């Protein structure tokens, strides 16, 4: 769980922007998997395995995570990679099944090499 506020954003990023890190990977489906008011950037150095490609945020098929009001940028892969049967939600109970719904949850994306998401 990483829940910041509009005035106190939590940041996950590389120490050196030229040297990407792997990213955040979710394998469990607990309701505690929540990212709100976070920035995740300069990740996607390699795939997570288990069918999850390189991304700033990866969600495995049995995983579930809520992402809202967050910035996902500068990935060497996808912004968010959602494997088939994984769940991406807005934290208020709504499943996010399109890029527009992900944006409507207050998220923004920029400069992710493979695209914003790969929603199945």
Short mmCIF file of N, CA, C and O in Angstrom, two decimals:
data_model
loop_
_atom_site.label_atom_id
_atom_site.label_comp_id
_atom_site.label_asym_id
_atom_site.label_seq_id
_atom_site.Cartn_x
_atom_site.Cartn_y
_atom_site.Cartn_z
N UNK A 1 0.84 -1.18 0.00
CA UNK A 1 0.00 0.00 0.00
C UNK A 1 0.88 1.24 0.00
O UNK A 1 1.77 1.36 0.83
N UNK A 2 0.63 2.12 -0.95
CA UNK A 2 1.29 3.42 -0.98
C UNK A 2 0.21 4.45 -1.27
O UNK A 2 -0.26 4.56 -2.40
N UNK A 3 -0.22 5.15 -0.24
CA UNK A 3 -1.28 6.13 -0.39
C UNK A 3 -0.76 7.48 0.10
O UNK A 3 -0.52 7.66 1.29
N UNK A 4 -0.57 8.37 -0.86
CA UNK A 4 -0.15 9.72 -0.53
C UNK A 4 -1.34 10.65 -0.56
O UNK A 4 -2.49 10.21 -0.45
N UNK A 5 -1.09 11.91 -0.72
CA UNK A 5 -2.15 12.92 -0.87
C UNK A 5 -1.76 13.83 -2.02
O UNK A 5 -0.62 13.79 -2.50
N UNK A 6 -2.66 14.69 -2.42
CA UNK A 6 -2.36 15.63 -3.50
C UNK A 6 -1.18 16.52 -3.14
O UNK A 6 -0.42 16.94 -4.00
N UNK A 7 -1.01 16.79 -1.86
CA UNK A 7 0.09 17.64 -1.40
C UNK A 7 1.32 16.86 -0.97
O UNK A 7 2.36 17.46 -0.67
N UNK A 8 1.22 15.54 -0.91
CA UNK A 8 2.33 14.70 -0.45
C UNK A 8 2.37 13.42 -1.29
O UNK A 8 1.95 12.36 -0.84
N UNK A 9 2.88 13.54 -2.52
CA UNK A 9 2.92 12.43 -3.46
C UNK A 9 4.09 11.51 -3.13
O UNK A 9 5.20 11.98 -2.86
N UNK A 10 3.84 10.21 -3.18
CA UNK A 10 4.88 9.20 -2.96
C UNK A 10 5.53 8.90 -4.30
O UNK A 10 4.83 8.69 -5.30
N UNK A 11 6.86 8.84 -4.34
CA UNK A 11 7.58 8.63 -5.59
C UNK A 11 8.39 7.35 -5.58
O UNK A 11 9.15 7.10 -4.65
N UNK A 12 8.21 6.55 -6.64
CA UNK A 12 9.04 5.38 -6.92
C UNK A 12 9.75 5.67 -8.23
O UNK A 12 9.08 5.81 -9.27
N UNK A 13 11.07 5.78 -8.21
CA UNK A 13 11.80 6.12 -9.43
C UNK A 13 13.22 5.59 -9.36
O UNK A 13 13.67 5.12 -8.30
N UNK A 14 13.93 5.68 -10.46
CA UNK A 14 15.33 5.26 -10.52
C UNK A 14 16.22 6.36 -9.94
O UNK A 14 15.91 7.54 -10.02
N UNK A 15 17.32 5.95 -9.36
CA UNK A 15 18.30 6.94 -8.88
C UNK A 15 18.90 7.70 -10.04
O UNK A 15 19.17 8.88 -9.97
N UNK A 16 19.14 6.96 -11.13
CA UNK A 16 19.70 7.54 -12.35
C UNK A 16 18.70 7.27 -13.48
O UNK A 16 18.43 6.11 -13.79
N UNK A 17 18.15 8.30 -14.08
CA UNK A 17 17.12 8.12 -15.09
C UNK A 17 17.58 7.30 -16.28
O UNK A 17 16.78 6.69 -16.96
N UNK A 18 18.87 7.25 -16.54
CA UNK A 18 19.40 6.47 -17.66
C UNK A 18 19.45 4.98 -17.32
O UNK A 18 19.59 4.14 -18.20
N UNK A 19 19.36 4.63 -16.04
CA UNK A 19 19.47 3.25 -15.58
C UNK A 19 18.14 2.81 -14.98
O UNK A 19 17.88 2.98 -13.80
N UNK A 20 17.25 2.26 -15.82
CA UNK A 20 15.91 1.87 -15.39
C UNK A 20 15.96 0.76 -14.33
O UNK A 20 16.88 -0.03 -14.27
N UNK A 21 14.92 0.71 -13.49
CA UNK A 21 14.74 -0.37 -12.52
C UNK A 21 13.59 -1.24 -13.00
O UNK A 21 12.93 -0.91 -13.99
N UNK A 22 13.30 -2.36 -12.34
CA UNK A 22 12.31 -3.28 -12.88
C UNK A 22 10.88 -2.77 -12.73
O UNK A 22 10.08 -2.91 -13.64
N UNK A 23 10.52 -2.18 -11.61
CA UNK A 23 9.17 -1.65 -11.42
C UNK A 23 8.46 -2.31 -10.26
O UNK A 23 9.04 -3.09 -9.50
N UNK A 24 7.17 -2.00 -10.10
CA UNK A 24 6.34 -2.56 -9.04
C UNK A 24 5.56 -3.74 -9.61
O UNK A 24 4.92 -3.61 -10.65
N UNK A 25 5.57 -4.88 -8.91
CA UNK A 25 4.94 -6.10 -9.39
C UNK A 25 3.94 -6.60 -8.36
O UNK A 25 4.27 -6.74 -7.19
N UNK A 26 2.71 -6.85 -8.80
CA UNK A 26 1.65 -7.32 -7.90
C UNK A 26 1.25 -8.73 -8.29
O UNK A 26 0.81 -8.98 -9.41
N UNK A 27 1.37 -9.63 -7.32
CA UNK A 27 1.07 -11.04 -7.52
C UNK A 27 -0.12 -11.48 -6.66
O UNK A 27 -0.73 -12.49 -6.92
N UNK A 28 -0.46 -10.71 -5.65
CA UNK A 28 -1.57 -11.08 -4.75
C UNK A 28 -2.82 -10.29 -5.12
O UNK A 28 -2.77 -9.30 -5.83
N UNK A 29 -3.96 -10.73 -4.59
CA UNK A 29 -5.22 -10.05 -4.90
C UNK A 29 -5.86 -9.43 -3.66
O UNK A 29 -7.07 -9.27 -3.59
N UNK A 30 -5.07 -9.04 -2.71
CA UNK A 30 -5.59 -8.41 -1.51
C UNK A 30 -6.04 -6.97 -1.79
O UNK A 30 -5.47 -6.28 -2.63
N UNK A 31 -7.04 -6.53 -1.05
CA UNK A 31 -7.52 -5.16 -1.18
C UNK A 31 -6.48 -4.15 -0.72
O UNK A 31 -6.59 -2.96 -1.01
N UNK A 32 -5.44 -4.61 -0.03
CA UNK A 32 -4.37 -3.71 0.44
C UNK A 32 -3.47 -3.25 -0.70
O UNK A 32 -2.71 -2.30 -0.53
N UNK A 33 -3.55 -3.87 -1.87
CA UNK A 33 -2.74 -3.47 -3.02
C UNK A 33 -3.33 -2.18 -3.59
O UNK A 33 -4.27 -2.20 -4.38
N UNK A 34 -2.78 -1.06 -3.15
CA UNK A 34 -3.34 0.23 -3.53
C UNK A 34 -2.22 1.23 -3.76
O UNK A 34 -1.31 1.38 -2.94
N UNK A 35 -2.30 1.93 -4.89
CA UNK A 35 -1.39 3.04 -5.22
C UNK A 35 -2.26 4.26 -5.46
O UNK A 35 -3.05 4.29 -6.40
N UNK A 36 -2.15 5.25 -4.60
CA UNK A 36 -2.93 6.46 -4.78
C UNK A 36 -2.05 7.66 -4.48
O UNK A 36 -1.34 7.69 -3.47
N UNK A 37 -2.09 8.62 -5.38
CA UNK A 37 -1.21 9.79 -5.31
C UNK A 37 0.25 9.34 -5.25
O UNK A 37 0.98 9.67 -4.33
N UNK A 38 0.62 8.54 -6.25
CA UNK A 38 2.01 8.12 -6.39
C UNK A 38 2.51 8.47 -7.78
O UNK A 38 1.73 8.63 -8.72
N UNK A 39 3.82 8.57 -7.89
CA UNK A 39 4.49 8.67 -9.18
C UNK A 39 5.37 7.45 -9.31
O UNK A 39 6.14 7.14 -8.40
N UNK A 40 5.22 6.73 -10.43
CA UNK A 40 6.08 5.59 -10.73
C UNK A 40 6.75 5.89 -12.06
O UNK A 40 6.06 6.05 -13.08
N UNK A 41 8.08 5.99 -12.05
CA UNK A 41 8.77 6.40 -13.27
C UNK A 41 10.11 5.70 -13.45
O UNK A 41 10.69 5.19 -12.49
N UNK A 42 10.57 5.71 -14.70
CA UNK A 42 11.87 5.19 -15.11
C UNK A 42 12.08 3.73 -14.72
O UNK A 42 13.15 3.35 -14.27
N UNK A 43 11.04 2.91 -14.91
CA UNK A 43 11.14 1.47 -14.66
C UNK A 43 11.02 0.73 -16.00
O UNK A 43 11.15 1.33 -17.06
N UNK A 44 10.76 -0.56 -15.93
CA UNK A 44 10.61 -1.37 -17.13
C UNK A 44 11.93 -1.88 -17.67
O UNK A 44 12.08 -2.09 -18.87
N UNK A 45 12.90 -2.12 -16.78
CA UNK A 45 14.21 -2.59 -17.24
C UNK A 45 14.15 -3.97 -17.86
O UNK A 45 14.94 -4.30 -18.73
N UNK A 46 13.18 -4.80 -17.41
CA UNK A 46 13.02 -6.15 -17.96
C UNK A 46 11.63 -6.66 -17.60
O UNK A 46 10.94 -6.07 -16.76
N UNK A 47 11.23 -7.77 -18.22
CA UNK A 47 9.92 -8.34 -17.89
C UNK A 47 9.96 -8.86 -16.46
O UNK A 47 11.02 -9.11 -15.89
N UNK A 48 8.77 -9.00 -15.87
CA UNK A 48 8.66 -9.53 -14.52
C UNK A 48 8.64 -11.05 -14.52
O UNK A 48 8.75 -11.68 -13.48
N UNK A 49 8.44 -11.66 -15.70
CA UNK A 49 8.26 -13.10 -15.79
C UNK A 49 6.79 -13.43 -15.59
O UNK A 49 5.95 -12.53 -15.44
N UNK A 50 6.45 -14.69 -15.61
CA UNK A 50 5.07 -15.15 -15.42
C UNK A 50 4.11 -14.51 -16.42
O UNK A 50 2.94 -14.32 -16.15
N UNK A 51 4.61 -14.14 -17.60
CA UNK A 51 3.78 -13.55 -18.64
C UNK A 51 3.60 -12.05 -18.53
O UNK A 51 2.86 -11.46 -19.31
N UNK A 52 4.25 -11.41 -17.56
CA UNK A 52 4.10 -9.97 -17.38
C UNK A 52 5.30 -9.27 -18.00
O UNK A 52 6.43 -9.43 -17.57
N UNK A 53 5.02 -8.49 -19.05
CA UNK A 53 6.08 -7.79 -19.78
C UNK A 53 6.63 -6.61 -19.00
O UNK A 53 6.08 -6.21 -17.96
N UNK A 54 7.70 -6.02 -19.50
CA UNK A 54 8.33 -4.86 -18.87
C UNK A 54 7.31 -3.73 -18.71
O UNK A 54 6.56 -3.42 -19.63
N UNK A 55 7.30 -3.11 -17.52
CA UNK A 55 6.36 -2.04 -17.22
C UNK A 55 6.78 -1.34 -15.93
O UNK A 55 7.56 -1.88 -15.15
N UNK A 56 6.23 -0.16 -15.73
CA UNK A 56 6.41 0.50 -14.44
C UNK A 56 5.63 -0.24 -13.36
O UNK A 56 6.09 -0.39 -12.24
N UNK A 57 4.41 -0.69 -13.70
CA UNK A 57 3.56 -1.44 -12.79
C UNK A 57 3.10 -2.69 -13.52
O UNK A 57 2.50 -2.61 -14.59
N UNK A 58 3.37 -3.86 -12.95
CA UNK A 58 2.96 -5.13 -13.54
C UNK A 58 2.00 -5.86 -12.61
O UNK A 58 2.23 -5.91 -11.41
N UNK A 59 0.94 -6.44 -13.20
CA UNK A 59 -0.05 -7.17 -12.42
C UNK A 59 -0.19 -8.57 -13.01
O UNK A 59 -0.62 -8.73 -14.15
N UNK A 60 0.17 -9.59 -12.24
CA UNK A 60 0.11 -10.98 -12.68
C UNK A 60 -1.34 -11.45 -12.69
O UNK A 60 -2.20 -10.85 -12.05
N UNK A 61 -1.63 -12.56 -13.37
CA UNK A 61 -3.00 -13.00 -13.63
C UNK A 61 -3.87 -13.17 -12.39
O UNK A 61 -5.07 -13.03 -12.47
N UNK A 62 -3.29 -13.49 -11.26
CA UNK A 62 -4.10 -13.61 -10.04
C UNK A 62 -4.03 -12.35 -9.19
O UNK A 62 -4.60 -12.28 -8.11
N UNK A 63 -3.35 -11.33 -9.69
CA UNK A 63 -3.15 -10.11 -8.93
C UNK A 63 -4.27 -9.11 -9.09
O UNK A 63 -5.07 -9.15 -10.03
N UNK A 64 -4.31 -8.19 -8.13
CA UNK A 64 -5.30 -7.11 -8.15
C UNK A 64 -4.64 -5.89 -7.52
O UNK A 64 -3.98 -6.00 -6.49
N UNK A 65 -4.83 -4.72 -8.13
CA UNK A 65 -4.30 -3.49 -7.56
C UNK A 65 -5.19 -2.32 -7.96
O UNK A 65 -5.74 -2.30 -9.05
N UNK A 66 -5.35 -1.40 -7.03
CA UNK A 66 -6.07 -0.16 -7.30
C UNK A 66 -5.04 0.92 -7.58
O UNK A 66 -4.08 1.07 -6.82
N UNK A 67 -5.25 1.66 -8.66
CA UNK A 67 -4.35 2.77 -9.01
C UNK A 67 -5.23 3.98 -9.31
O UNK A 67 -6.08 3.94 -10.20
N UNK A 68 -5.02 5.05 -8.54
CA UNK A 68 -5.81 6.27 -8.73
C UNK A 68 -4.96 7.50 -8.46
O UNK A 68 -4.05 7.46 -7.63
N UNK A 69 -5.27 8.56 -9.18
CA UNK A 69 -4.61 9.86 -8.98
C UNK A 69 -3.09 9.75 -9.01
O UNK A 69 -2.39 10.35 -8.19
N UNK A 70 -2.59 8.97 -9.95
CA UNK A 70 -1.16 8.68 -10.01
C UNK A 70 -0.57 9.03 -11.36
O UNK A 70 -1.28 9.12 -12.36
N UNK A 71 0.75 9.19 -11.38
CA UNK A 71 1.50 9.51 -12.59
C UNK A 71 2.39 8.32 -12.91
O UNK A 71 3.15 7.86 -12.05
N UNK A 72 2.29 7.83 -14.14
CA UNK A 72 3.08 6.68 -14.58
C UNK A 72 3.82 7.11 -15.84
O UNK A 72 3.20 7.37 -16.87
N UNK A 73 5.16 7.20 -15.73
CA UNK A 73 5.89 7.79 -16.86
C UNK A 73 7.26 7.18 -17.08
O UNK A 73 7.84 6.55 -16.19
N UNK A 74 7.75 7.39 -18.28
CA UNK A 74 9.12 7.06 -18.68
C UNK A 74 9.48 5.60 -18.49
O UNK A 74 10.60 5.27 -18.12
N UNK A 75 8.54 4.70 -18.80
CA UNK A 75 8.82 3.27 -18.73
C UNK A 75 9.54 2.81 -19.99
O UNK A 75 9.27 3.31 -21.08
N UNK A 76 10.40 1.84 -19.83
CA UNK A 76 11.05 1.20 -20.97
C UNK A 76 10.11 0.18 -21.60
O UNK A 76 10.44 -0.43 -22.60
N UNK A 77 8.94 -0.02 -21.00
CA UNK A 77 7.89 -0.90 -21.51
C UNK A 77 6.56 -0.19 -21.41
O UNK A 77 6.43 0.97 -21.78
N UNK A 78 5.56 -0.88 -20.84
CA UNK A 78 4.24 -0.30 -20.63
C UNK A 78 4.23 0.55 -19.37
O UNK A 78 5.03 0.34 -18.46
N UNK A 79 3.26 1.47 -19.30
CA UNK A 79 3.03 2.17 -18.05
C UNK A 79 2.52 1.17 -17.02
O UNK A 79 3.10 0.98 -15.95
N UNK A 80 1.39 0.52 -17.37
CA UNK A 80 0.82 -0.54 -16.53
C UNK A 80 0.57 -1.75 -17.42
O UNK A 80 -0.13 -1.65 -18.43
N UNK A 81 1.11 -2.91 -17.04
CA UNK A 81 0.86 -4.15 -17.77
C UNK A 81 -0.09 -5.01 -16.93
O UNK A 81 0.22 -5.35 -15.79
N UNK A 82 -1.24 -5.34 -17.50
CA UNK A 82 -2.27 -6.11 -16.81
C UNK A 82 -2.41 -7.45 -17.52
O UNK A 82 -2.94 -7.50 -18.64
N UNK A 83 -1.95 -8.52 -16.90
CA UNK A 83 -2.07 -9.83 -17.52
C UNK A 83 -3.53 -10.28 -17.52
O UNK A 83 -4.32 -9.85 -16.68
N UNK A 84 -3.91 -11.13 -18.47
CA UNK A 84 -5.26 -11.66 -18.55
C UNK A 84 -5.67 -12.21 -17.18
O UNK A 84 -4.88 -12.90 -16.52
N UNK A 85 -6.88 -11.91 -16.76
CA UNK A 85 -7.49 -12.31 -15.49
C UNK A 85 -7.01 -11.49 -14.29
O UNK A 85 -7.50 -11.68 -13.18
N UNK A 86 -6.07 -10.60 -14.46
CA UNK A 86 -5.66 -9.70 -13.38
C UNK A 86 -6.69 -8.58 -13.27
O UNK A 86 -7.47 -8.36 -14.20
N UNK A 87 -6.70 -7.88 -12.13
CA UNK A 87 -7.67 -6.80 -11.93
C UNK A 87 -6.96 -5.48 -11.65
O UNK A 87 -6.12 -5.39 -10.78
N UNK A 88 -7.37 -4.47 -12.40
CA UNK A 88 -6.94 -3.10 -12.17
C UNK A 88 -8.20 -2.33 -11.80
O UNK A 88 -9.18 -2.35 -12.55
N UNK A 89 -8.20 -1.69 -10.62
CA UNK A 89 -9.38 -0.97 -10.16
C UNK A 89 -9.03 0.47 -9.82
O UNK A 89 -7.86 0.84 -9.81
N UNK A 90 -10.07 1.23 -9.50
CA UNK A 90 -9.87 2.64 -9.15
C UNK A 90 -9.80 2.87 -7.64
O UNK A 90 -9.69 3.99 -7.18
N UNK A 91 -9.90 1.83 -6.85
CA UNK A 91 -9.85 1.95 -5.40
C UNK A 91 -11.21 2.18 -4.78
O UNK A 91 -11.38 2.06 -3.57
N UNK A 92 -12.20 2.51 -5.58
CA UNK A 92 -13.56 2.73 -5.08
C UNK A 92 -14.48 1.59 -5.51
O UNK A 92 -15.69 1.69 -5.38
N UNK A 93 -13.89 0.54 -6.07
CA UNK A 93 -14.67 -0.63 -6.44
C UNK A 93 -14.90 -0.81 -7.92
O UNK A 93 -15.39 -1.85 -8.34
N UNK A 94 -14.56 0.17 -8.74
CA UNK A 94 -14.80 0.05 -10.18
C UNK A 94 -13.60 -0.57 -10.89
O UNK A 94 -12.45 -0.17 -10.65
N UNK A 95 -13.86 -1.57 -11.72
CA UNK A 95 -12.81 -2.15 -12.55
C UNK A 95 -12.46 -1.17 -13.66
O UNK A 95 -13.33 -0.53 -14.23
N UNK A 96 -11.17 -1.06 -13.95
CA UNK A 96 -10.69 -0.21 -15.03
C UNK A 96 -10.39 -1.10 -16.22
O UNK A 96 -9.43 -1.87 -16.20
N UNK A 97 -11.22 -1.02 -17.25
CA UNK A 97 -11.09 -1.94 -18.39
C UNK A 97 -10.75 -1.24 -19.70
O UNK A 97 -10.67 -1.89 -20.73
N UNK A 98 -10.56 0.07 -19.66
CA UNK A 98 -10.16 0.80 -20.86
C UNK A 98 -9.19 1.90 -20.45
O UNK A 98 -9.17 2.33 -19.29
N UNK A 99 -8.39 2.36 -21.39
CA UNK A 99 -7.46 3.45 -21.09
C UNK A 99 -8.22 4.69 -20.61
O UNK A 99 -7.74 5.40 -19.72
N UNK A 100 -9.40 4.94 -21.17
CA UNK A 100 -10.17 6.11 -20.74
C UNK A 100 -10.58 5.98 -19.27
O UNK A 100 -10.51 6.95 -18.51
N UNK A 101 -10.99 4.79 -18.85
CA UNK A 101 -11.36 4.59 -17.44
C UNK A 101 -10.15 4.77 -16.52
O UNK A 101 -10.28 5.33 -15.43
N UNK A 102 -8.98 4.34 -16.98
CA UNK A 102 -7.76 4.53 -16.20
C UNK A 102 -7.47 6.01 -16.04
O UNK A 102 -7.14 6.49 -14.96
N UNK A 103 -7.65 6.78 -17.12
CA UNK A 103 -7.46 8.23 -17.06
C UNK A 103 -8.52 8.89 -16.19
O UNK A 103 -8.22 9.81 -15.42
N UNK A 104 -9.76 8.42 -16.29
CA UNK A 104 -10.85 8.99 -15.49
C UNK A 104 -10.63 8.77 -13.99
O UNK A 104 -11.21 9.51 -13.17
N UNK A 105 -9.81 7.79 -13.62
CA UNK A 105 -9.49 7.54 -12.20
C UNK A 105 -8.43 8.51 -11.71
O UNK A 105 -7.91 8.37 -10.60
N UNK A 106 -8.10 9.50 -12.53
CA UNK A 106 -7.15 10.54 -12.12
C UNK A 106 -5.71 10.22 -12.43
O UNK A 106 -4.80 10.91 -11.96
N UNK A 107 -5.48 9.19 -13.23
CA UNK A 107 -4.11 8.79 -13.58
C UNK A 107 -3.66 9.52 -14.84
O UNK A 107 -4.47 9.85 -15.70
N UNK A 108 -2.35 9.72 -14.95
CA UNK A 108 -1.80 10.29 -16.17
C UNK A 108 -0.57 9.49 -16.58
O UNK A 108 0.10 8.89 -15.74
N UNK A 109 -0.31 9.50 -17.88
CA UNK A 109 0.78 8.73 -18.46
C UNK A 109 1.59 9.61 -19.40
O UNK A 109 1.02 10.47 -20.07
N UNK A 110 2.90 9.34 -19.47
CA UNK A 110 3.71 9.99 -20.49
C UNK A 110 4.98 9.19 -20.73
O UNK A 110 5.53 8.58 -19.81
N UNK A 111 5.39 9.18 -21.99
CA UNK A 111 6.68 8.62 -22.41
C UNK A 111 6.91 7.17 -21.98
O UNK A 111 8.00 6.83 -21.53
N UNK A 112 5.89 6.32 -22.13
CA UNK A 112 6.04 4.89 -21.87
C UNK A 112 6.22 4.21 -23.22
O UNK A 112 5.32 4.26 -24.07
N UNK A 113 7.36 3.58 -23.43
CA UNK A 113 7.77 3.07 -24.73
C UNK A 113 6.72 2.18 -25.40
O UNK A 113 6.44 2.33 -26.59
N UNK A 114 6.09 1.25 -24.67
CA UNK A 114 5.13 0.32 -25.25
C UNK A 114 3.69 0.80 -25.19
O UNK A 114 2.80 0.15 -25.70
N UNK A 115 3.45 1.92 -24.53
CA UNK A 115 2.09 2.47 -24.41
C UNK A 115 1.67 2.61 -22.96
O UNK A 115 2.36 2.20 -22.04
N UNK A 116 0.49 3.21 -22.78
CA UNK A 116 -0.02 3.45 -21.43
C UNK A 116 -0.30 2.14 -20.69
O UNK A 116 0.21 1.92 -19.60
N UNK A 117 -1.16 1.32 -21.27
CA UNK A 117 -1.50 0.01 -20.68
C UNK A 117 -1.63 -1.01 -21.78
O UNK A 117 -1.61 -0.67 -22.96
N UNK A 118 -1.79 -2.24 -21.38
CA UNK A 118 -2.08 -3.31 -22.35
C UNK A 118 -3.38 -3.99 -21.96
O UNK A 118 -3.53 -5.18 -22.16
N UNK A 119 -4.31 -3.26 -21.39
CA UNK A 119 -5.53 -3.86 -20.83
C UNK A 119 -6.08 -4.98 -21.72
O UNK A 119 -6.27 -4.76 -22.92
N UNK A 120 -6.29 -6.16 -21.12
CA UNK A 120 -6.78 -7.30 -21.93
C UNK A 120 -8.20 -7.11 -22.43
O UNK A 120 -8.95 -6.35 -21.95
#
